[in-house]
Short mmCIF file of N, CA and C in Angstrom, two decimals:
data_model
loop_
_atom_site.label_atom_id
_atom_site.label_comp_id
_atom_site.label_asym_id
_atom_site.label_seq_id
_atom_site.Cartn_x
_atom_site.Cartn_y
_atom_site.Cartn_z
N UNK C 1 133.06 65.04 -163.20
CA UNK C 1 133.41 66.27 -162.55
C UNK C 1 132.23 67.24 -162.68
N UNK C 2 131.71 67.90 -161.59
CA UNK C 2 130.62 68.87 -161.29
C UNK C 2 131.29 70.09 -161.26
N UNK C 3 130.92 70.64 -162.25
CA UNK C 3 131.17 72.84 -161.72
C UNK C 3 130.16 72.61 -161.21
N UNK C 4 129.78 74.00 -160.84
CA UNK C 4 128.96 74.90 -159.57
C UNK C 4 128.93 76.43 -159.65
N UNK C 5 128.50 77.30 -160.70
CA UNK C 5 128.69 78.41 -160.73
C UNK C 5 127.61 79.28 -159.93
N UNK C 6 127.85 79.86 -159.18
CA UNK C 6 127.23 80.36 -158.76
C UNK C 6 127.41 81.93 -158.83
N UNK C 7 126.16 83.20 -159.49
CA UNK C 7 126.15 84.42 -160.22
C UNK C 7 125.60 85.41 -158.98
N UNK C 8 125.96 85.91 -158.66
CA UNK C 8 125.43 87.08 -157.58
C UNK C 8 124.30 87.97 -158.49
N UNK C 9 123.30 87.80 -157.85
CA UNK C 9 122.65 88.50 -158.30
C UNK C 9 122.05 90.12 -157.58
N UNK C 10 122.34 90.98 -158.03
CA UNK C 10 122.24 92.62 -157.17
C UNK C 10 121.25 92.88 -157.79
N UNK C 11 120.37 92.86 -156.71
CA UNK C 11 118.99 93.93 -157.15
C UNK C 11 118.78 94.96 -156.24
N UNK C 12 119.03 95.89 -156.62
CA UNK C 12 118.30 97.06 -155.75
C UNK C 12 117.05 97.52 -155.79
N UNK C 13 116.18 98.27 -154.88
CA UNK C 13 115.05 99.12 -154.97
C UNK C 13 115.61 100.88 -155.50
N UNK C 14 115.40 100.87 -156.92
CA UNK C 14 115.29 102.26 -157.72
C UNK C 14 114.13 102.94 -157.59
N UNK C 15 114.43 104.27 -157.44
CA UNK C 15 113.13 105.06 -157.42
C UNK C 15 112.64 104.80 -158.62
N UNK C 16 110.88 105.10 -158.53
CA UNK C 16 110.51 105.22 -160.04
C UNK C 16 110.81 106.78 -160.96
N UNK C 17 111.18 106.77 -161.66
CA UNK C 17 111.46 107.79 -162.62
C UNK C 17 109.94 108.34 -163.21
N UNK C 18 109.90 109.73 -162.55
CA UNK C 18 108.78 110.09 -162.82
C UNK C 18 108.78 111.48 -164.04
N UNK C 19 107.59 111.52 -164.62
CA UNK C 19 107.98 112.21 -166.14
C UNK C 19 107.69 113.61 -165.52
N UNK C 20 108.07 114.32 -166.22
CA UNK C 20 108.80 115.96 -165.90
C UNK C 20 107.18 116.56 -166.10
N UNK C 21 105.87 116.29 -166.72
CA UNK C 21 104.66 116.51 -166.73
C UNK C 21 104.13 116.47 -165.87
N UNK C 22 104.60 115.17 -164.90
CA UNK C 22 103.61 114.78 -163.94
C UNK C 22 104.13 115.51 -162.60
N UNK C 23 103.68 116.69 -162.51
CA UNK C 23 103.79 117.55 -161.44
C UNK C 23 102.46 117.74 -160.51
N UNK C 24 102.74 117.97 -159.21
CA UNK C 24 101.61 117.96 -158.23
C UNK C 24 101.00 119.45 -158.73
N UNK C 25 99.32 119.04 -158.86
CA UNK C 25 98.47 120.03 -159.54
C UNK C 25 98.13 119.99 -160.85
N UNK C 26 99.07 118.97 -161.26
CA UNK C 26 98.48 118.67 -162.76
C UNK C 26 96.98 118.19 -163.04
N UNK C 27 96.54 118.34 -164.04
CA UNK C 27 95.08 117.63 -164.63
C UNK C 27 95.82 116.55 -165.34
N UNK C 28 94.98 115.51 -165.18
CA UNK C 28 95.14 114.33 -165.74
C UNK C 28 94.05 113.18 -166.53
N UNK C 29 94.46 112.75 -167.79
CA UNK C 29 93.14 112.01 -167.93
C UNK C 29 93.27 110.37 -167.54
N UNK C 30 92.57 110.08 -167.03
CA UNK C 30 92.54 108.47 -166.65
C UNK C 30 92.85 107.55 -167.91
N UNK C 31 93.62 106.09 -168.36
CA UNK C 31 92.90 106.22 -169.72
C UNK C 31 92.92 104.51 -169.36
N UNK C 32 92.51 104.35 -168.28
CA UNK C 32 92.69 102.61 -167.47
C UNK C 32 91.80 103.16 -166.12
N UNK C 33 90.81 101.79 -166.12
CA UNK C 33 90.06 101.30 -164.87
C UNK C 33 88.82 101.93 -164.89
N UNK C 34 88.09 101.68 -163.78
CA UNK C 34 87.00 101.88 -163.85
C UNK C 34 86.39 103.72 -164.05
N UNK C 35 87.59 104.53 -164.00
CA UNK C 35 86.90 106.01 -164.42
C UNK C 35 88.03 106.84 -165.29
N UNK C 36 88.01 105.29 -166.00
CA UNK C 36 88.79 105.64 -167.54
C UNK C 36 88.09 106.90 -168.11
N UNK C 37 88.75 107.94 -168.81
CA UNK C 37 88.28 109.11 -169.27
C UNK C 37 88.23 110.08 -168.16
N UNK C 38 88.22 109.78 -167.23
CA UNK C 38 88.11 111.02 -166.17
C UNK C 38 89.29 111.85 -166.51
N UNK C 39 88.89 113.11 -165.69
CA UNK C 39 90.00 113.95 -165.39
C UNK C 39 90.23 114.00 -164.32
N UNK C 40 90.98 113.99 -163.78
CA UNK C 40 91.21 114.29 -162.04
C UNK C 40 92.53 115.03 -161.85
N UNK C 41 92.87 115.51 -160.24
CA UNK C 41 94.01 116.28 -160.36
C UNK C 41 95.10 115.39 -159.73
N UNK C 42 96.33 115.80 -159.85
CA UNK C 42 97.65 114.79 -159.24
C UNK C 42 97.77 115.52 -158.02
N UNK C 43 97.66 114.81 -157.04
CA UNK C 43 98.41 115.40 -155.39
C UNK C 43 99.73 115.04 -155.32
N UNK C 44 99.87 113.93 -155.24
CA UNK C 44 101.35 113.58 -154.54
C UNK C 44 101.76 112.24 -155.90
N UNK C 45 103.36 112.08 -155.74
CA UNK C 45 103.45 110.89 -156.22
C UNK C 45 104.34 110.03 -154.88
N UNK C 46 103.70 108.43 -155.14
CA UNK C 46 104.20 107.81 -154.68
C UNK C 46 105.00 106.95 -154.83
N UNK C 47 105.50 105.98 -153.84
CA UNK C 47 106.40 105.00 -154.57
C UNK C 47 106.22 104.54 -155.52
N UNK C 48 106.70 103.60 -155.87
CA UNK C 48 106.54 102.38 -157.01
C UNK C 48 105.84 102.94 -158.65
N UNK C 49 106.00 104.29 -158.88
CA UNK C 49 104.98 104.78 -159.64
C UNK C 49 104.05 105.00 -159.64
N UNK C 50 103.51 105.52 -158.37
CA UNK C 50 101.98 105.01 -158.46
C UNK C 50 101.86 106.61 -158.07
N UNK C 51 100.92 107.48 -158.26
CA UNK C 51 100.46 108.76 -158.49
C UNK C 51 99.15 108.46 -157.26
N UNK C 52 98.90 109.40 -156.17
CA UNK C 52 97.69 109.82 -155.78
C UNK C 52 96.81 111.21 -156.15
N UNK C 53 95.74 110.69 -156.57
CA UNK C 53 95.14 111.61 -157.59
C UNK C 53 93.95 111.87 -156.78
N UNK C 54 92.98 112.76 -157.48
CA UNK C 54 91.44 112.91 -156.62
C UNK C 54 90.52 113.40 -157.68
N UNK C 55 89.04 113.52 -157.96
CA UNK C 55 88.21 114.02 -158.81
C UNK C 55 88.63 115.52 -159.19
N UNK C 56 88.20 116.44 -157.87
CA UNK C 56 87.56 116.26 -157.03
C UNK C 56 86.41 115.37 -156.81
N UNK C 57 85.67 114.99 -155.79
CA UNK C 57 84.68 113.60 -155.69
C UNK C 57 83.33 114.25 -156.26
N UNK C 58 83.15 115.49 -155.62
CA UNK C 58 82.12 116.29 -155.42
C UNK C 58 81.90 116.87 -157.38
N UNK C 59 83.00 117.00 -157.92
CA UNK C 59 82.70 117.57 -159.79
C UNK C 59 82.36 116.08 -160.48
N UNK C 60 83.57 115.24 -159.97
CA UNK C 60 83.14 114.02 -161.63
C UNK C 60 83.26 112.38 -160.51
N UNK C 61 82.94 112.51 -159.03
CA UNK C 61 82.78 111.21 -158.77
C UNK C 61 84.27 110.27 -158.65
N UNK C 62 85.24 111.39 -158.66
CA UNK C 62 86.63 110.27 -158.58
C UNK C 62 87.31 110.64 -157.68
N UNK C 63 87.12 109.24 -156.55
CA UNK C 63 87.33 109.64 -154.96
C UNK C 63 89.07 109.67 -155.06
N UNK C 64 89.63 109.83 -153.82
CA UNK C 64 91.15 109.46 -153.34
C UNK C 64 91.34 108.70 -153.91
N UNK C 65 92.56 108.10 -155.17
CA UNK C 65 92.54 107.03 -155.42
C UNK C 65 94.40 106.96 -156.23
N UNK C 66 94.76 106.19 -155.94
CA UNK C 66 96.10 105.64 -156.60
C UNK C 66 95.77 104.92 -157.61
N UNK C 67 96.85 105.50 -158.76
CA UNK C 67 96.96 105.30 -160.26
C UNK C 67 98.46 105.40 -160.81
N UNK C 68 98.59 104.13 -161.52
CA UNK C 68 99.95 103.79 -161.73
C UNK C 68 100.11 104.67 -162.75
N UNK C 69 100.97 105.63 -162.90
CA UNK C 69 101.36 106.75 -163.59
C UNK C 69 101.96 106.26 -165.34
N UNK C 70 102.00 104.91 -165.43
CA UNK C 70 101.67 104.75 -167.30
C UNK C 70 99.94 104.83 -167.83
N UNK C 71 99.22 104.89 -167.03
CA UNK C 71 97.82 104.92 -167.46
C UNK C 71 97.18 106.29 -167.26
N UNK C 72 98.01 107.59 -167.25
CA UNK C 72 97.77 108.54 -167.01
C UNK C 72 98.32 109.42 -168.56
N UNK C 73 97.59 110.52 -169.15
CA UNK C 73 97.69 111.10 -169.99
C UNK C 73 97.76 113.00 -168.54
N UNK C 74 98.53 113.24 -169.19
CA UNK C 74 99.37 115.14 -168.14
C UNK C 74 98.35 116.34 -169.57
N UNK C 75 97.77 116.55 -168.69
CA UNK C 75 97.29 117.63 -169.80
C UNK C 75 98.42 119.02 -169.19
N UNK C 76 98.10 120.39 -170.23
CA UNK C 76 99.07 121.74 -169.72
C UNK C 76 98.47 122.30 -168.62
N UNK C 77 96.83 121.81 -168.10
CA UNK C 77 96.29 122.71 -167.00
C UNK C 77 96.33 122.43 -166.03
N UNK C 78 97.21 123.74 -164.95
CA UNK C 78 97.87 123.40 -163.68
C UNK C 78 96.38 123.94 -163.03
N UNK C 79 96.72 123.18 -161.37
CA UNK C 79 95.94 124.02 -160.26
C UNK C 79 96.42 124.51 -159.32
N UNK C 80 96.12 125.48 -158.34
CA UNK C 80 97.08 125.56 -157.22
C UNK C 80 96.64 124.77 -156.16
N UNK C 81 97.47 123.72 -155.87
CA UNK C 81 96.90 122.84 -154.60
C UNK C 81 97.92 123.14 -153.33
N UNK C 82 98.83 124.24 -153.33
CA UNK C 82 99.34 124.79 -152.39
C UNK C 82 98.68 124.84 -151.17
N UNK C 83 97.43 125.23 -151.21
CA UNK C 83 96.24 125.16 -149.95
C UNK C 83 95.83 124.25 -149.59
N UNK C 84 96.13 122.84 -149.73
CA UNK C 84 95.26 121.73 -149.54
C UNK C 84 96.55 121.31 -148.44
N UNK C 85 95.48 121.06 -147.60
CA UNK C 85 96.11 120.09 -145.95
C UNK C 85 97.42 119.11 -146.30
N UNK C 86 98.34 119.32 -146.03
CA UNK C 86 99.88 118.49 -145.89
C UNK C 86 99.82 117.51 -145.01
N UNK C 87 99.24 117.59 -144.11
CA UNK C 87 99.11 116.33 -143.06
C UNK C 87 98.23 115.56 -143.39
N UNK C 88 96.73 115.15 -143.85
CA UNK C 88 95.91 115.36 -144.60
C UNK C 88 96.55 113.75 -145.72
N UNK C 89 97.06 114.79 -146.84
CA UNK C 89 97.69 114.15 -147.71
C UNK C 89 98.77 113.00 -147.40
N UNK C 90 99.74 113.15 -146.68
CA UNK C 90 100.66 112.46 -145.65
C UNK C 90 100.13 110.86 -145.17
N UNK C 91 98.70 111.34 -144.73
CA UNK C 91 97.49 110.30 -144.23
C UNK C 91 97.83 109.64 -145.09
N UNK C 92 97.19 109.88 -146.14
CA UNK C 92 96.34 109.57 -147.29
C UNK C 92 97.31 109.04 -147.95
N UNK C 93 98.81 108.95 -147.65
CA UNK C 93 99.89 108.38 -148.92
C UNK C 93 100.37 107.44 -147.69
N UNK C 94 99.91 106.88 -146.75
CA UNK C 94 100.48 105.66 -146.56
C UNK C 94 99.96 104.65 -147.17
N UNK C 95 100.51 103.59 -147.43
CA UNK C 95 100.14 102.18 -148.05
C UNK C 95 99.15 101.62 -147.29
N UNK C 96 98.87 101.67 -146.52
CA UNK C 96 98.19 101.34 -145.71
C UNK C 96 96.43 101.29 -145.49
N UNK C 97 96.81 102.70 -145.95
CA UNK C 97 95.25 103.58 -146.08
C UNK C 97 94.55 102.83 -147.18
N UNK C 98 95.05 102.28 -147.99
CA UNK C 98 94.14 101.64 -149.24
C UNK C 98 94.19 100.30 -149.19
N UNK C 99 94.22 99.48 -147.97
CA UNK C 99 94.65 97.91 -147.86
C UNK C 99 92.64 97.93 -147.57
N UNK C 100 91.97 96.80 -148.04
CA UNK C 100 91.07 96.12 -147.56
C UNK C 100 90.73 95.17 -146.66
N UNK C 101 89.71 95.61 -146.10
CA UNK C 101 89.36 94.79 -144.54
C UNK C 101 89.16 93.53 -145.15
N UNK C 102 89.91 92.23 -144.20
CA UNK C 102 89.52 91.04 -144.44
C UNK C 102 88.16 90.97 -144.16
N UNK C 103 86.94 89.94 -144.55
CA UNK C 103 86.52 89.64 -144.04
C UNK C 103 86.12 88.00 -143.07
N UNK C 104 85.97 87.82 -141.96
CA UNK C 104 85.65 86.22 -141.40
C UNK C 104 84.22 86.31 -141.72
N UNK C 105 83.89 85.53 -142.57
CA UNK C 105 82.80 84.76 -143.26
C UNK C 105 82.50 83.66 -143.25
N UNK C 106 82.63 82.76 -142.44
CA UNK C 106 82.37 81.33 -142.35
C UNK C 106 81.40 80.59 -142.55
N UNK C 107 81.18 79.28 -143.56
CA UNK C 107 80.45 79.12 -144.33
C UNK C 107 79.26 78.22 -143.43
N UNK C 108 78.06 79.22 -143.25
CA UNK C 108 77.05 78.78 -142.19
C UNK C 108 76.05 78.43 -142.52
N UNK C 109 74.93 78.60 -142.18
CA UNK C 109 73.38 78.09 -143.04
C UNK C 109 73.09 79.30 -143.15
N UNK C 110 73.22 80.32 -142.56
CA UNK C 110 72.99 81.69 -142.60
C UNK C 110 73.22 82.45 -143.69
N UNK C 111 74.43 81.75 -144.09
CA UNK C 111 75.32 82.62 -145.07
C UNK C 111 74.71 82.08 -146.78
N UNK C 112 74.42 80.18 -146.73
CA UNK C 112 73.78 79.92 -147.48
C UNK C 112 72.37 80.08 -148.04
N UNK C 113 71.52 80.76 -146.72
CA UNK C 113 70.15 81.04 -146.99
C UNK C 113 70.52 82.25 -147.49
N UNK C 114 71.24 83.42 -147.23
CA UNK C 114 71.54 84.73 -147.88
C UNK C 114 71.56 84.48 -149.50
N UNK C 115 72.16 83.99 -149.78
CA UNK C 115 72.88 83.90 -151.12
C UNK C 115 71.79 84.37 -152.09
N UNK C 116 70.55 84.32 -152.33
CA UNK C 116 69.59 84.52 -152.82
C UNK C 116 69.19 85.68 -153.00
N UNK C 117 69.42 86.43 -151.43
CA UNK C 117 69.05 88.14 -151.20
C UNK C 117 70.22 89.08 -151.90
N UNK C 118 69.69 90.50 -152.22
CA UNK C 118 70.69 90.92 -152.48
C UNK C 118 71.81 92.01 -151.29
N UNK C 119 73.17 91.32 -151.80
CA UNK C 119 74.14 91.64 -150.59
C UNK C 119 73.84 93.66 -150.47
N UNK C 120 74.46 93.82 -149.40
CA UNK C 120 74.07 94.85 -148.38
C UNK C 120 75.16 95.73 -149.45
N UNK C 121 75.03 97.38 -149.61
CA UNK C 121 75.96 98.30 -150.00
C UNK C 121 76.62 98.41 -149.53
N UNK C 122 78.09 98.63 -149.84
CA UNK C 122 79.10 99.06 -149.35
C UNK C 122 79.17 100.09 -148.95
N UNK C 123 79.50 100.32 -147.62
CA UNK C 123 79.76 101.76 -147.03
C UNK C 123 81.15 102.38 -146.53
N UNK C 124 81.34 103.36 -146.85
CA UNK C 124 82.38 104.15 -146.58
C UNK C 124 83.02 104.75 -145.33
N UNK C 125 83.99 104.00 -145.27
CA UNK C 125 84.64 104.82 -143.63
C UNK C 125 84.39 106.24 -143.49
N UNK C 126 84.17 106.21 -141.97
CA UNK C 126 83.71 108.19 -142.32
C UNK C 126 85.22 108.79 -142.16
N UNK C 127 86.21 108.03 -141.57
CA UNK C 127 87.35 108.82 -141.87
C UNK C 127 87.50 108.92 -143.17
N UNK C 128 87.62 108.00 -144.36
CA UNK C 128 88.21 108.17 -145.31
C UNK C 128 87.17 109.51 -146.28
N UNK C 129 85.87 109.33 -145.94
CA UNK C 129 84.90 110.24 -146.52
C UNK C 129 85.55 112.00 -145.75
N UNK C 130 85.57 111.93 -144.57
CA UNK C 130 86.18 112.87 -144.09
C UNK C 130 87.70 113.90 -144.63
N UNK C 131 88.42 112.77 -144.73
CA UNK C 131 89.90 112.85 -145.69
C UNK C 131 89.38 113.28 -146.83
N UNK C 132 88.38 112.95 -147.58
CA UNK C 132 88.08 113.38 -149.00
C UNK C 132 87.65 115.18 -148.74
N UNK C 133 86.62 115.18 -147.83
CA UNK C 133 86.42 116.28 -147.89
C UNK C 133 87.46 117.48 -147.23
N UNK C 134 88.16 117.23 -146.82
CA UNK C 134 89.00 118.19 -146.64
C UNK C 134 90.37 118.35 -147.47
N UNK C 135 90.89 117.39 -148.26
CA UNK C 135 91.24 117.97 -149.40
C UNK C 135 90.34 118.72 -150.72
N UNK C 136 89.17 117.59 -150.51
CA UNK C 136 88.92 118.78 -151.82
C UNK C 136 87.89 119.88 -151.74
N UNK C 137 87.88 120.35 -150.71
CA UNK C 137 87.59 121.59 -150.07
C UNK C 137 88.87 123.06 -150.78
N UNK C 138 89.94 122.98 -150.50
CA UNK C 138 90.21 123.95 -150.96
C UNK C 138 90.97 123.54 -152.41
N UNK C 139 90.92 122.28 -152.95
CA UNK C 139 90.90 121.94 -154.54
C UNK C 139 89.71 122.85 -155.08
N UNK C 140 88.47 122.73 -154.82
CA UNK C 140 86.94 123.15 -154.95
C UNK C 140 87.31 124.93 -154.97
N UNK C 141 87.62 125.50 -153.99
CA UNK C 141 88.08 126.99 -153.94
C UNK C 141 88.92 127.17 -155.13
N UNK C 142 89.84 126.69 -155.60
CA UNK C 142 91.25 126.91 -156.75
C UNK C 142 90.43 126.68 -157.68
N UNK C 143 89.34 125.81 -158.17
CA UNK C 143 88.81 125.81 -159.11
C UNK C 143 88.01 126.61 -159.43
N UNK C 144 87.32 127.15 -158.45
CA UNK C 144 86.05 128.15 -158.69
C UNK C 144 86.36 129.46 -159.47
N UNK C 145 87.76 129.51 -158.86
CA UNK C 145 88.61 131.01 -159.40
C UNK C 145 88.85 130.76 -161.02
N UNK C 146 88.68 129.64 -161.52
CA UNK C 146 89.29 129.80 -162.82
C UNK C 146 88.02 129.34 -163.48
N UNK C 147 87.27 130.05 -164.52
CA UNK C 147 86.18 130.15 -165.62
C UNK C 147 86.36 128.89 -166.17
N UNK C 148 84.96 128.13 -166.11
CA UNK C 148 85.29 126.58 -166.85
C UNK C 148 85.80 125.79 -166.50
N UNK C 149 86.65 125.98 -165.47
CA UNK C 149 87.86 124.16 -165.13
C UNK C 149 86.74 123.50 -164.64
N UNK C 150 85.54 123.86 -163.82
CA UNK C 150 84.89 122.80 -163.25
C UNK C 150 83.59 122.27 -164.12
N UNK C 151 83.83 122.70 -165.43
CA UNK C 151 83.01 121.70 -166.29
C UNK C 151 84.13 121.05 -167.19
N UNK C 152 85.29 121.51 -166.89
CA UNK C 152 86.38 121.09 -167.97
C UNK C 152 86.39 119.68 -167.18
N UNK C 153 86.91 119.41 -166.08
CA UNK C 153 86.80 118.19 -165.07
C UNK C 153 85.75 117.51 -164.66
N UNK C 154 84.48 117.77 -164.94
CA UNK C 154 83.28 117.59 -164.96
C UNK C 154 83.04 116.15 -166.17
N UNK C 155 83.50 116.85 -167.45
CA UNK C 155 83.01 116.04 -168.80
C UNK C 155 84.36 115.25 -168.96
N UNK C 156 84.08 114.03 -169.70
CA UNK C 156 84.81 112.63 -169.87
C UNK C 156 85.74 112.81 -171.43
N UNK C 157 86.73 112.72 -171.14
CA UNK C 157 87.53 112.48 -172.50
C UNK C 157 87.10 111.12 -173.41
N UNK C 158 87.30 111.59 -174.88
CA UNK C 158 87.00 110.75 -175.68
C UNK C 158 87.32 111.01 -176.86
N UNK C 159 87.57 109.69 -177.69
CA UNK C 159 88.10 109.71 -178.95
C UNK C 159 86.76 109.43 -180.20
N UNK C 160 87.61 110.23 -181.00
CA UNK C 160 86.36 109.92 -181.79
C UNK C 160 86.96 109.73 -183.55
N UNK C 161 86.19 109.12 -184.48
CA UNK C 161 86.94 108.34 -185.51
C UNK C 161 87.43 110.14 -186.39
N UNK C 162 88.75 109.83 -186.31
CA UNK C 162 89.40 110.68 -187.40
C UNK C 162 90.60 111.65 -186.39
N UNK C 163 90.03 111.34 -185.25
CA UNK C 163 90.96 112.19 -183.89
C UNK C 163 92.33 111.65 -184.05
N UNK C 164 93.19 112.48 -183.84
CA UNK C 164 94.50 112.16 -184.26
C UNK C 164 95.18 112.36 -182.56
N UNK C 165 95.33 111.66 -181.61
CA UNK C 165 95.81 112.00 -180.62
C UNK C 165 97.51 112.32 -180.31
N UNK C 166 98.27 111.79 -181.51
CA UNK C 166 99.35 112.67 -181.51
C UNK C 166 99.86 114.04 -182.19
N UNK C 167 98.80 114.25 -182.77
CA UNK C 167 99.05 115.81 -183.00
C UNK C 167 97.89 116.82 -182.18
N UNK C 168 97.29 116.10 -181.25
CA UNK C 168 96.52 116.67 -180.34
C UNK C 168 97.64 117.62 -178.95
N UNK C 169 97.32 119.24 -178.46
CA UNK C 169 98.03 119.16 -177.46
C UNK C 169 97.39 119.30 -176.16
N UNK C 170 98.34 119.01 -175.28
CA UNK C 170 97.40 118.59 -174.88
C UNK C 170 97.88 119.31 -172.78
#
């Protein structure tokens, strides 16, 4: 004799639960990927947890970029990003916007005589360079008004032996 149980399984799509710190305009320190230590500011959050953040590009080099919001440290210093383009941003939070171009590369004699040279720089869509600069155009204005934030966002967080980061505030 064969049972057969068969368990329903319910999964839904839950929002991600986002922490009461991570408010649009926050400063944030990176503390994962390639501009680990940065500071950058929070624009929007998106699905799945994932935070869209920005340098500005023009203070510390950290373009438009999505960051899964456990690798983020919320410092107390707000900005006003009230002025920064809504449509703009909107762009900039589809999924879409951050997908990479395939490339067709097919394996030629061409491609094998290359291999030797060194490959060509990567260049930047001028929309997406465009999108950068017009958010952080009036990010750049909100900062100017306040003494120091733009060397505060400028210089790289770091630990150092005896730093106690939970009694740090932060």
């Amino acid at each position: 004799m064969i049972f057969l149980c068969f368990q329903q399984v319910r999964k839904t799509l839950r929002p991600a639960k986002v922490r009461e710190s991570l408010q649009p305009g926050t400063v944030l320190i990176l503390l994962a990927g390639r501009f680990r230590g940065k500071r950058v500011i929070l624009l929007k959050h998106l699905d799945q947890g994932v935070l869209l953040v920005t340098g500005p590009f023009k203070i510390n080099g950290v373009p438009l970029r999505r960051v899964n919001a456990r690798y983020v440290i919320a410092t107390s210093t707000r900005i006003d990003i009230s002025s920064v383009d809504q449509q703009t941003i909107e762009k900039v939070s589809v999924p879409d916007y951050f997908t990479k171009e395939k490339k067709a590369e097919k394996k030629t004699e061409e491609a094998f005589f290359k291999q030797g040279e060194k490959p060509e720089k990567k260049k930047v869509a001028s929309a997406r360079a465009s999108d950068q600069k017009a958010i952080d155009q009036s990010i750049l204005a909100s900062i100017k008004k306040e003494n120091f934030l733009g060397s505060y966002l400028a210089t790289t967080f770091s630990l150092r032996n005896g730093d106690k980061p939970h009694e740090m505030k932060w």
